[in-house]
């Protein structure tokens, strides 16, 4: 057997006993021509501009570099000291030829799905900053938490493996499945290939205990075992992770600057589960008139 199970987590989680499964293997029409950029990311790439797009070189990948923020974000504190190059950036912006658009309206897509197949699209942007702090603090393993098919957890497992860090994932699932092997479907397959330590908790217990308490209990358990864990919150959504989206906005600015025909967007549309992670986008909107957030 390539997995083992322990007792389920009780309502009073001390010590932590979770099932452990380890395996090594909206577009707006305007009276003037309107351009809408959907989903943020560092260079513009279209059919006539591919050669101008800047890409990540082999020497840059997995490198840790000192970080300097864009001037329009330099007043934010604290400023991260370093950032890892984990994603394949810049991701291109492509024109999306949708049928039946309002007259004089264009839609462009920021292709963060091309940031790296294993790294779950835009999730890696936060991890570039979070894992830089983890390494700076001397961590030897990463803890994070999410749903059973969490893209963030998958990205964390892959990025941690890149940096020779163990990953511990607390995954929320149904009560009927919490004591069973989670299988090898979807993101679980990637996580288990990465050797992630997977622990399951029911949705009911997750709601009762909370993600912060769950990760803290696991952190204390690992500390007692002599490990040096670093905790990443649900979705990597905290003030440090937000810098990933500050960089996404700098990326869009640079893309616009290298375009020969000086494309300008009127609106940016972002689908987001946590509003504060995208509020920062409005800081650099000198070139955009509106920011539309689909907070679903």
PDB file of C-alpha atoms in Angstrom:
ATOM      1  CA  UNK A   1       0.000   0.000   0.000  1.00  0.00           C
ATOM      2  CA  UNK A   2       1.261   3.446  -0.886  1.00  0.00           C
ATOM      3  CA  UNK A   3      -0.941   5.260   1.606  1.00  0.00           C
ATOM      4  CA  UNK A   4      -1.881   4.936   5.242  1.00  0.00           C
ATOM      5  CA  UNK A   5      -4.667   6.377   7.336  1.00  0.00           C
ATOM      6  CA  UNK A   6      -4.813   7.545  10.943  1.00  0.00           C
ATOM      7  CA  UNK A   7      -7.797   8.516  13.055  1.00  0.00           C
ATOM      8  CA  UNK A   8      -9.975  11.434  12.011  1.00  0.00           C
ATOM      9  CA  UNK A   9      -9.551  14.888  13.496  1.00  0.00           C
ATOM     10  CA  UNK A  10     -11.634  15.482  16.580  1.00  0.00           C
ATOM     11  CA  UNK A  11     -13.476  18.713  17.329  1.00  0.00           C
ATOM     12  CA  UNK A  12     -10.738  19.507  19.840  1.00  0.00           C
ATOM     13  CA  UNK A  13      -7.651  19.230  17.642  1.00  0.00           C
ATOM     14  CA  UNK A  14      -4.856  18.509  20.078  1.00  0.00           C
ATOM     15  CA  UNK A  15      -2.854  16.655  18.981  1.00  0.00           C
ATOM     16  CA  UNK A  16      -3.686  16.652  15.282  1.00  0.00           C
ATOM     17  CA  UNK A  17      -4.988  13.359  13.943  1.00  0.00           C
ATOM     18  CA  UNK A  18      -5.966  13.602  10.307  1.00  0.00           C
ATOM     19  CA  UNK A  19      -6.144  10.911   7.678  1.00  0.00           C
ATOM     20  CA  UNK A  20      -2.725  10.988   6.030  1.00  0.00           C
ATOM     21  CA  UNK A  21      -2.333   9.924   2.434  1.00  0.00           C
ATOM     22  CA  UNK A  22       1.209   9.956   1.075  1.00  0.00           C
ATOM     23  CA  UNK A  23       2.379   8.754  -2.268  1.00  0.00           C
ATOM     24  CA  UNK A  24       5.766   9.302  -3.797  1.00  0.00           C
ATOM     25  CA  UNK A  25       5.131   8.754  -7.145  1.00  0.00           C
ATOM     26  CA  UNK A  26     -18.476  41.044 -18.420  1.00  0.00           C
ATOM     27  CA  UNK A  27     -17.745  43.214 -21.297  1.00  0.00           C
ATOM     28  CA  UNK A  28     -19.067  46.851 -21.295  1.00  0.00           C
ATOM     29  CA  UNK A  29     -19.924  48.628 -24.569  1.00  0.00           C
ATOM     30  CA  UNK A  30     -19.030  52.316 -24.756  1.00  0.00           C
ATOM     31  CA  UNK A  31     -19.629  55.108 -27.207  1.00  0.00           C
ATOM     32  CA  UNK A  32     -15.915  55.228 -27.949  1.00  0.00           C
ATOM     33  CA  UNK A  33     -13.872  52.185 -28.993  1.00  0.00           C
ATOM     34  CA  UNK A  34     -13.586  50.049 -25.874  1.00  0.00           C
ATOM     35  CA  UNK A  35     -10.894  47.545 -24.964  1.00  0.00           C
ATOM     36  CA  UNK A  36     -11.321  45.169 -22.086  1.00  0.00           C
ATOM     37  CA  UNK A  37      -8.489  43.137 -20.589  1.00  0.00           C
ATOM     38  CA  UNK A  38      -9.674  40.014 -18.772  1.00  0.00           C
ATOM     39  CA  UNK A  39      -7.528  38.494 -16.023  1.00  0.00           C
ATOM     40  CA  UNK A  40      -4.202  40.158 -15.051  1.00  0.00           C
ATOM     41  CA  UNK A  41      -0.430  39.075 -15.646  1.00  0.00           C
ATOM     42  CA  UNK A  42       4.591  40.792 -17.887  1.00  0.00           C
ATOM     43  CA  UNK A  43       4.643  41.266 -21.836  1.00  0.00           C
ATOM     44  CA  UNK A  44       2.085  41.671 -24.623  1.00  0.00           C
ATOM     45  CA  UNK A  45       2.166  38.968 -27.244  1.00  0.00           C
ATOM     46  CA  UNK A  46      -0.003  38.945 -30.347  1.00  0.00           C
ATOM     47  CA  UNK A  47       0.503  37.588 -33.829  1.00  0.00           C
ATOM     48  CA  UNK A  48       2.369  40.721 -34.933  1.00  0.00           C
ATOM     49  CA  UNK A  49       4.261  41.300 -31.727  1.00  0.00           C
ATOM     50  CA  UNK A  50       5.563  37.921 -30.579  1.00  0.00           C
ATOM     51  CA  UNK A  51       9.201  38.831 -31.063  1.00  0.00           C
ATOM     52  CA  UNK A  52       8.874  41.759 -28.655  1.00  0.00           C
ATOM     53  CA  UNK A  53       7.592  39.717 -25.742  1.00  0.00           C
ATOM     54  CA  UNK A  54      10.102  39.243 -22.977  1.00  0.00           C
ATOM     55  CA  UNK A  55      10.399  35.757 -21.558  1.00  0.00           C
ATOM     56  CA  UNK A  56      12.008  33.987 -18.643  1.00  0.00           C
ATOM     57  CA  UNK A  57      15.445  32.636 -19.466  1.00  0.00           C
ATOM     58  CA  UNK A  58      16.845  29.312 -18.297  1.00  0.00           C
ATOM     59  CA  UNK A  59      19.216  31.178 -15.977  1.00  0.00           C
ATOM     60  CA  UNK A  60      16.341  33.023 -14.284  1.00  0.00           C
ATOM     61  CA  UNK A  61      14.174  30.018 -13.467  1.00  0.00           C
ATOM     62  CA  UNK A  62      14.258  29.099  -9.755  1.00  0.00           C
ATOM     63  CA  UNK A  63      16.561  32.035  -9.016  1.00  0.00           C
ATOM     64  CA  UNK A  64      16.052  34.189  -5.938  1.00  0.00           C
ATOM     65  CA  UNK A  65      16.434  37.904  -6.592  1.00  0.00           C
ATOM     66  CA  UNK A  66      16.280  41.136  -4.597  1.00  0.00           C
ATOM     67  CA  UNK A  67      12.903  42.778  -5.083  1.00  0.00           C
ATOM     68  CA  UNK A  68      12.215  46.388  -5.996  1.00  0.00           C
ATOM     69  CA  UNK A  69       8.556  47.431  -6.271  1.00  0.00           C
ATOM     70  CA  UNK A  70       7.117  49.601  -9.019  1.00  0.00           C
ATOM     71  CA  UNK A  71       7.236  53.297  -8.149  1.00  0.00           C
ATOM     72  CA  UNK A  72       3.462  53.520  -7.750  1.00  0.00           C
ATOM     73  CA  UNK A  73       3.581  50.834  -5.023  1.00  0.00           C
ATOM     74  CA  UNK A  74       6.737  51.960  -3.220  1.00  0.00           C
ATOM     75  CA  UNK A  75       4.721  53.532  -0.386  1.00  0.00           C
ATOM     76  CA  UNK A  76       3.284  50.148   0.656  1.00  0.00           C
ATOM     77  CA  UNK A  77       4.846  48.493   3.683  1.00  0.00           C
ATOM     78  CA  UNK A  78       6.424  46.108   4.271  1.00  0.00           C
ATOM     79  CA  UNK A  79       8.142  45.674   0.911  1.00  0.00           C
ATOM     80  CA  UNK A  80       9.361  42.101   0.276  1.00  0.00           C
ATOM     81  CA  UNK A  81      13.128  41.745   0.237  1.00  0.00           C
ATOM     82  CA  UNK A  82      13.322  38.931  -2.324  1.00  0.00           C
ATOM     83  CA  UNK A  83      11.262  37.048  -4.888  1.00  0.00           C
ATOM     84  CA  UNK A  84      11.706  33.654  -6.546  1.00  0.00           C
ATOM     85  CA  UNK A  85      11.351  33.164 -10.299  1.00  0.00           C
ATOM     86  CA  UNK A  86       8.990  30.198 -10.404  1.00  0.00           C
ATOM     87  CA  UNK A  87       6.544  31.060 -13.180  1.00  0.00           C
ATOM     88  CA  UNK A  88       7.053  31.276 -16.921  1.00  0.00           C
ATOM     89  CA  UNK A  89       6.589  35.020 -17.101  1.00  0.00           C
ATOM     90  CA  UNK A  90       5.598  37.191 -18.781  1.00  0.00           C
ATOM     91  CA  UNK A  91       2.381  35.557 -19.841  1.00  0.00           C
ATOM     92  CA  UNK A  92       1.002  36.890 -23.132  1.00  0.00           C
ATOM     93  CA  UNK A  93      -2.081  38.985 -23.751  1.00  0.00           C
ATOM     94  CA  UNK A  94      -4.108  37.699 -26.683  1.00  0.00           C
ATOM     95  CA  UNK A  95      -6.977  39.341 -28.505  1.00  0.00           C
ATOM     96  CA  UNK A  96     -10.166  37.306 -28.056  1.00  0.00           C
ATOM     97  CA  UNK A  97     -12.338  37.376 -31.154  1.00  0.00           C
ATOM     98  CA  UNK A  98     -15.720  36.865 -29.535  1.00  0.00           C
ATOM     99  CA  UNK A  99     -18.854  36.916 -31.703  1.00  0.00           C
ATOM    100  CA  UNK A 100     -21.616  39.512 -31.203  1.00  0.00           C
ATOM    101  CA  UNK A 101     -19.548  42.015 -29.256  1.00  0.00           C
ATOM    102  CA  UNK A 102     -20.917  45.561 -29.015  1.00  0.00           C
ATOM    103  CA  UNK A 103     -19.668  47.842 -31.764  1.00  0.00           C
ATOM    104  CA  UNK A 104     -16.150  49.233 -31.248  1.00  0.00           C
ATOM    105  CA  UNK A 105     -15.487  46.837 -28.363  1.00  0.00           C
ATOM    106  CA  UNK A 106     -12.450  44.579 -28.103  1.00  0.00           C
ATOM    107  CA  UNK A 107     -11.710  41.887 -25.541  1.00  0.00           C
ATOM    108  CA  UNK A 108      -8.172  40.775 -24.709  1.00  0.00           C
ATOM    109  CA  UNK A 109      -7.167  37.888 -22.434  1.00  0.00           C
ATOM    110  CA  UNK A 110      -4.231  37.766 -20.028  1.00  0.00           C
ATOM    111  CA  UNK A 111      -3.084  34.181 -20.455  1.00  0.00           C
ATOM    112  CA  UNK A 112      -1.999  33.236 -16.950  1.00  0.00           C
ATOM    113  CA  UNK A 113      -2.926  29.679 -17.847  1.00  0.00           C
ATOM    114  CA  UNK A 114       0.468  29.732 -19.613  1.00  0.00           C
ATOM    115  CA  UNK A 115       2.446  30.520 -16.454  1.00  0.00           C
ATOM    116  CA  UNK A 116       3.550  26.891 -16.182  1.00  0.00           C
ATOM    117  CA  UNK A 117       1.426  23.787 -16.576  1.00  0.00           C
ATOM    118  CA  UNK A 118       2.160  22.352 -13.138  1.00  0.00           C
ATOM    119  CA  UNK A 119       1.728  25.643 -11.279  1.00  0.00           C
ATOM    120  CA  UNK A 120      -1.996  26.204 -11.734  1.00  0.00           C
ATOM    121  CA  UNK A 121      -2.110  29.471 -13.628  1.00  0.00           C
ATOM    122  CA  UNK A 122      -2.016  32.635 -11.563  1.00  0.00           C
ATOM    123  CA  UNK A 123      -1.524  30.804  -8.246  1.00  0.00           C
ATOM    124  CA  UNK A 124       2.232  30.818  -8.704  1.00  0.00           C
ATOM    125  CA  UNK A 125       2.380  34.619  -8.633  1.00  0.00           C
ATOM    126  CA  UNK A 126       1.741  34.659  -4.879  1.00  0.00           C
ATOM    127  CA  UNK A 127       4.055  31.718  -4.288  1.00  0.00           C
ATOM    128  CA  UNK A 128       7.021  33.560  -5.793  1.00  0.00           C
ATOM    129  CA  UNK A 129       6.927  35.891  -2.795  1.00  0.00           C
ATOM    130  CA  UNK A 130       5.654  33.498  -0.124  1.00  0.00           C
ATOM    131  CA  UNK A 131       8.287  30.847  -0.795  1.00  0.00           C
ATOM    132  CA  UNK A 132      11.047  33.436  -0.932  1.00  0.00           C
ATOM    133  CA  UNK A 133      10.125  34.350   2.648  1.00  0.00           C
ATOM    134  CA  UNK A 134       9.902  30.683   3.616  1.00  0.00           C
ATOM    135  CA  UNK A 135      13.427  29.998   2.368  1.00  0.00           C
ATOM    136  CA  UNK A 136      14.740  33.186   4.007  1.00  0.00           C
ATOM    137  CA  UNK A 137      13.327  31.975   7.329  1.00  0.00           C
ATOM    138  CA  UNK A 138      15.070  28.622   6.960  1.00  0.00           C
ATOM    139  CA  UNK A 139      11.934  26.541   6.438  1.00  0.00           C
ATOM    140  CA  UNK A 140      12.327  22.915   5.405  1.00  0.00           C
ATOM    141  CA  UNK A 141       8.633  22.239   4.750  1.00  0.00           C
ATOM    142  CA  UNK A 142       5.497  24.081   3.695  1.00  0.00           C
ATOM    143  CA  UNK A 143       1.981  23.787   5.151  1.00  0.00           C
ATOM    144  CA  UNK A 144      -1.110  24.976   3.327  1.00  0.00           C
ATOM    145  CA  UNK A 145      -4.811  24.185   3.228  1.00  0.00           C
ATOM    146  CA  UNK A 146      -7.707  24.158   0.772  1.00  0.00           C
ATOM    147  CA  UNK A 147     -10.340  22.107  -0.990  1.00  0.00           C
ATOM    148  CA  UNK A 148      -9.788  18.553  -2.170  1.00  0.00           C
ATOM    149  CA  UNK A 149      -9.043  19.784  -5.718  1.00  0.00           C
ATOM    150  CA  UNK A 150      -7.434  23.080  -4.723  1.00  0.00           C
ATOM    151  CA  UNK A 151      -5.359  24.627  -7.514  1.00  0.00           C
ATOM    152  CA  UNK A 152      -3.428  26.571  -4.898  1.00  0.00           C
ATOM    153  CA  UNK A 153      -2.482  23.411  -3.026  1.00  0.00           C
ATOM    154  CA  UNK A 154      -1.355  21.758  -6.234  1.00  0.00           C
ATOM    155  CA  UNK A 155       0.790  24.779  -7.139  1.00  0.00           C
ATOM    156  CA  UNK A 156       2.266  24.843  -3.637  1.00  0.00           C
ATOM    157  CA  UNK A 157       3.231  21.180  -3.803  1.00  0.00           C
ATOM    158  CA  UNK A 158       4.969  21.658  -7.161  1.00  0.00           C
ATOM    159  CA  UNK A 159       6.755  24.874  -6.208  1.00  0.00           C
ATOM    160  CA  UNK A 160       7.900  23.394  -2.904  1.00  0.00           C
ATOM    161  CA  UNK A 161       9.317  20.387  -4.754  1.00  0.00           C
ATOM    162  CA  UNK A 162      11.227  22.726  -7.089  1.00  0.00           C
ATOM    163  CA  UNK A 163      12.877  24.223  -3.993  1.00  0.00           C
ATOM    164  CA  UNK A 164      13.529  20.900  -2.220  1.00  0.00           C
ATOM    165  CA  UNK A 165      10.937  21.598   0.458  1.00  0.00           C
ATOM    166  CA  UNK A 166       8.446  19.036   1.753  1.00  0.00           C
ATOM    167  CA  UNK A 167       4.785  19.964   1.445  1.00  0.00           C
ATOM    168  CA  UNK A 168       1.943  19.228   3.860  1.00  0.00           C
ATOM    169  CA  UNK A 169      -1.562  19.735   2.478  1.00  0.00           C
ATOM    170  CA  UNK A 170      -4.733  19.761   4.580  1.00  0.00           C
ATOM    171  CA  UNK A 171      -7.556  19.115   2.126  1.00  0.00           C
ATOM    172  CA  UNK A 172     -11.262  19.624   2.761  1.00  0.00           C
ATOM    173  CA  UNK A 173     -13.598  16.899   1.517  1.00  0.00           C
ATOM    174  CA  UNK A 174     -16.985  15.329   2.255  1.00  0.00           C
ATOM    175  CA  UNK A 175     -17.650  13.437   5.468  1.00  0.00           C
ATOM    176  CA  UNK A 176     -18.218  10.230   3.512  1.00  0.00           C
ATOM    177  CA  UNK A 177     -14.752  10.376   1.915  1.00  0.00           C
ATOM    178  CA  UNK A 178     -12.613  11.680   4.743  1.00  0.00           C
ATOM    179  CA  UNK A 179     -11.384   8.226   5.838  1.00  0.00           C
ATOM    180  CA  UNK A 180     -10.815   6.912   2.324  1.00  0.00           C
ATOM    181  CA  UNK A 181      -7.841   7.155   0.026  1.00  0.00           C
ATOM    182  CA  UNK A 182      -8.409  10.352  -1.998  1.00  0.00           C
ATOM    183  CA  UNK A 183      -7.282   8.696  -5.206  1.00  0.00           C
ATOM    184  CA  UNK A 184      -5.243   9.943  -8.121  1.00  0.00           C
ATOM    185  CA  UNK A 185      -7.675  12.214  -9.914  1.00  0.00           C
ATOM    186  CA  UNK A 186      -7.150  15.826 -10.969  1.00  0.00           C
ATOM    187  CA  UNK A 187      -4.833  17.878  -8.798  1.00  0.00           C
ATOM    188  CA  UNK A 188      -4.408  14.996  -6.358  1.00  0.00           C
ATOM    189  CA  UNK A 189      -2.435  13.113  -8.991  1.00  0.00           C
ATOM    190  CA  UNK A 190       0.070  15.960  -9.316  1.00  0.00           C
ATOM    191  CA  UNK A 191       0.292  16.460  -5.561  1.00  0.00           C
ATOM    192  CA  UNK A 192       1.010  12.800  -4.930  1.00  0.00           C
ATOM    193  CA  UNK A 193       3.587  12.688  -7.698  1.00  0.00           C
ATOM    194  CA  UNK A 194       5.272  15.557  -5.843  1.00  0.00           C
ATOM    195  CA  UNK A 195       5.362  13.473  -2.649  1.00  0.00           C
ATOM    196  CA  UNK A 196       3.017  15.794  -0.768  1.00  0.00           C
ATOM    197  CA  UNK A 197       1.825  14.716   2.682  1.00  0.00           C
ATOM    198  CA  UNK A 198      -1.959  14.827   2.313  1.00  0.00           C
ATOM    199  CA  UNK A 199      -4.288  15.044   5.285  1.00  0.00           C
ATOM    200  CA  UNK A 200      -8.062  15.094   4.925  1.00  0.00           C
ATOM    201  CA  UNK A 201     -10.682  16.876   6.986  1.00  0.00           C
ATOM    202  CA  UNK A 202     -14.448  16.975   6.533  1.00  0.00           C
ATOM    203  CA  UNK A 203     -16.171  20.178   5.489  1.00  0.00           C
ATOM    204  CA  UNK A 204     -18.067  20.189   8.776  1.00  0.00           C
ATOM    205  CA  UNK A 205     -14.935  19.985  10.925  1.00  0.00           C
ATOM    206  CA  UNK A 206     -13.185  22.527   8.730  1.00  0.00           C
ATOM    207  CA  UNK A 207     -16.030  24.976   9.339  1.00  0.00           C
ATOM    208  CA  UNK A 208     -15.980  24.292  13.094  1.00  0.00           C
ATOM    209  CA  UNK A 209     -12.212  24.498  13.641  1.00  0.00           C
ATOM    210  CA  UNK A 210     -11.117  26.935  10.947  1.00  0.00           C
ATOM    211  CA  UNK A 211      -8.166  26.957   8.577  1.00  0.00           C
ATOM    212  CA  UNK A 212      -5.885  28.985  10.849  1.00  0.00           C
ATOM    213  CA  UNK A 213      -6.310  26.624  13.814  1.00  0.00           C
ATOM    214  CA  UNK A 214      -5.859  23.568  11.606  1.00  0.00           C
ATOM    215  CA  UNK A 215      -2.592  24.783  10.090  1.00  0.00           C
ATOM    216  CA  UNK A 216      -1.307  25.962  13.468  1.00  0.00           C
ATOM    217  CA  UNK A 217      -1.917  22.566  15.065  1.00  0.00           C
ATOM    218  CA  UNK A 218      -0.029  20.854  12.252  1.00  0.00           C
ATOM    219  CA  UNK A 219       2.736  23.448  12.546  1.00  0.00           C
ATOM    220  CA  UNK A 220       3.160  22.730  16.258  1.00  0.00           C
ATOM    221  CA  UNK A 221       3.219  19.009  15.580  1.00  0.00           C
ATOM    222  CA  UNK A 222       5.983  19.391  12.991  1.00  0.00           C
ATOM    223  CA  UNK A 223       7.978  21.694  15.256  1.00  0.00           C
ATOM    224  CA  UNK A 224       7.962  19.001  17.950  1.00  0.00           C
ATOM    225  CA  UNK A 225       9.361  16.606  15.354  1.00  0.00           C
ATOM    226  CA  UNK A 226      12.276  18.953  14.715  1.00  0.00           C
ATOM    227  CA  UNK A 227      10.954  20.332  11.424  1.00  0.00           C
ATOM    228  CA  UNK A 228      10.942  24.010  10.400  1.00  0.00           C
ATOM    229  CA  UNK A 229       7.487  24.557   8.823  1.00  0.00           C
ATOM    230  CA  UNK A 230       6.254  27.669   7.021  1.00  0.00           C
ATOM    231  CA  UNK A 231       2.474  28.159   6.844  1.00  0.00           C
ATOM    232  CA  UNK A 232       0.785  29.546   3.736  1.00  0.00           C
ATOM    233  CA  UNK A 233      -2.879  30.520   4.299  1.00  0.00           C
ATOM    234  CA  UNK A 234      -5.825  29.430   2.175  1.00  0.00           C
ATOM    235  CA  UNK A 235      -5.134  30.450  -1.414  1.00  0.00           C
ATOM    236  CA  UNK A 236      -1.881  32.126  -0.422  1.00  0.00           C
ATOM    237  CA  UNK A 237      -4.060  35.167   0.226  1.00  0.00           C
ATOM    238  CA  UNK A 238      -2.292  37.511   2.599  1.00  0.00           C
ATOM    239  CA  UNK A 239      -0.463  40.842   2.334  1.00  0.00           C
ATOM    240  CA  UNK A 240       2.749  39.206   1.108  1.00  0.00           C
ATOM    241  CA  UNK A 241       0.978  37.156  -1.539  1.00  0.00           C
ATOM    242  CA  UNK A 242      -0.719  40.306  -2.824  1.00  0.00           C
ATOM    243  CA  UNK A 243       2.642  41.487  -4.161  1.00  0.00           C
ATOM    244  CA  UNK A 244       2.256  38.857  -6.845  1.00  0.00           C
ATOM    245  CA  UNK A 245      -0.618  40.880  -8.276  1.00  0.00           C
ATOM    246  CA  UNK A 246       1.263  44.146  -7.923  1.00  0.00           C
ATOM    247  CA  UNK A 247       3.808  42.522 -10.215  1.00  0.00           C
ATOM    248  CA  UNK A 248       0.986  41.396 -12.510  1.00  0.00           C
ATOM    249  CA  UNK A 249      -0.019  45.032 -12.957  1.00  0.00           C
ATOM    250  CA  UNK A 250       3.568  46.071 -13.639  1.00  0.00           C
ATOM    251  CA  UNK A 251       3.625  43.293 -16.207  1.00  0.00           C
ATOM    252  CA  UNK A 252       0.583  44.674 -18.013  1.00  0.00           C
ATOM    253  CA  UNK A 253       2.103  48.169 -17.996  1.00  0.00           C
ATOM    254  CA  UNK A 254       5.295  46.866 -19.592  1.00  0.00           C
ATOM    255  CA  UNK A 255       3.294  44.981 -22.178  1.00  0.00           C
ATOM    256  CA  UNK A 256       1.460  48.127 -23.180  1.00  0.00           C
ATOM    257  CA  UNK A 257       4.700  50.075 -23.432  1.00  0.00           C
ATOM    258  CA  UNK A 258       6.306  47.672 -25.904  1.00  0.00           C
ATOM    259  CA  UNK A 259       3.289  47.577 -28.214  1.00  0.00           C
ATOM    260  CA  UNK A 260       4.024  49.474 -31.417  1.00  0.00           C
ATOM    261  CA  UNK A 261       0.429  50.705 -31.764  1.00  0.00           C
ATOM    262  CA  UNK A 262       0.147  51.764 -28.093  1.00  0.00           C
ATOM    263  CA  UNK A 263      -2.907  49.715 -27.154  1.00  0.00           C
ATOM    264  CA  UNK A 264      -4.786  51.091 -24.151  1.00  0.00           C
ATOM    265  CA  UNK A 265      -7.419  49.262 -22.142  1.00  0.00           C
ATOM    266  CA  UNK A 266     -10.522  50.935 -20.755  1.00  0.00           C
ATOM    267  CA  UNK A 267     -11.433  48.205 -18.261  1.00  0.00           C
ATOM    268  CA  UNK A 268      -9.777  45.288 -16.500  1.00  0.00           C
ATOM    269  CA  UNK A 269     -12.049  42.410 -15.478  1.00  0.00           C
ATOM    270  CA  UNK A 270     -10.820  40.069 -12.742  1.00  0.00           C
ATOM    271  CA  UNK A 271     -12.541  36.948 -11.438  1.00  0.00           C
ATOM    272  CA  UNK A 272     -11.539  36.658  -7.791  1.00  0.00           C
ATOM    273  CA  UNK A 273     -12.591  34.861  -4.633  1.00  0.00           C
ATOM    274  CA  UNK A 274     -10.904  37.374  -2.322  1.00  0.00           C
ATOM    275  CA  UNK A 275     -11.483  41.035  -3.026  1.00  0.00           C
ATOM    276  CA  UNK A 276      -8.470  42.519  -1.250  1.00  0.00           C
ATOM    277  CA  UNK A 277      -6.071  40.657  -3.487  1.00  0.00           C
ATOM    278  CA  UNK A 278      -7.306  42.646  -6.467  1.00  0.00           C
ATOM    279  CA  UNK A 279      -7.851  46.034  -4.858  1.00  0.00           C
ATOM    280  CA  UNK A 280      -4.158  46.667  -5.406  1.00  0.00           C
ATOM    281  CA  UNK A 281      -4.697  46.611  -9.159  1.00  0.00           C
ATOM    282  CA  UNK A 282      -6.319  50.040  -9.034  1.00  0.00           C
ATOM    283  CA  UNK A 283      -3.065  51.608  -7.806  1.00  0.00           C
ATOM    284  CA  UNK A 284      -1.556  51.756 -11.279  1.00  0.00           C
ATOM    285  CA  UNK A 285      -4.613  52.488 -13.346  1.00  0.00           C
ATOM    286  CA  UNK A 286      -3.314  55.635 -15.046  1.00  0.00           C
ATOM    287  CA  UNK A 287      -3.897  53.886 -18.362  1.00  0.00           C
ATOM    288  CA  UNK A 288      -7.288  52.432 -17.484  1.00  0.00           C
ATOM    289  CA  UNK A 289     -10.558  54.162 -16.710  1.00  0.00           C
ATOM    290  CA  UNK A 290     -12.321  51.367 -14.799  1.00  0.00           C
ATOM    291  CA  UNK A 291     -11.611  48.221 -12.870  1.00  0.00           C
ATOM    292  CA  UNK A 292     -14.359  45.617 -12.914  1.00  0.00           C
ATOM    293  CA  UNK A 293     -14.158  42.853 -10.344  1.00  0.00           C
ATOM    294  CA  UNK A 294     -16.284  39.739 -10.526  1.00  0.00           C
ATOM    295  CA  UNK A 295     -15.952  38.713  -6.889  1.00  0.00           C
ATOM    296  CA  UNK A 296     -17.408  35.203  -7.118  1.00  0.00           C
TER     297      UNK A 296
END
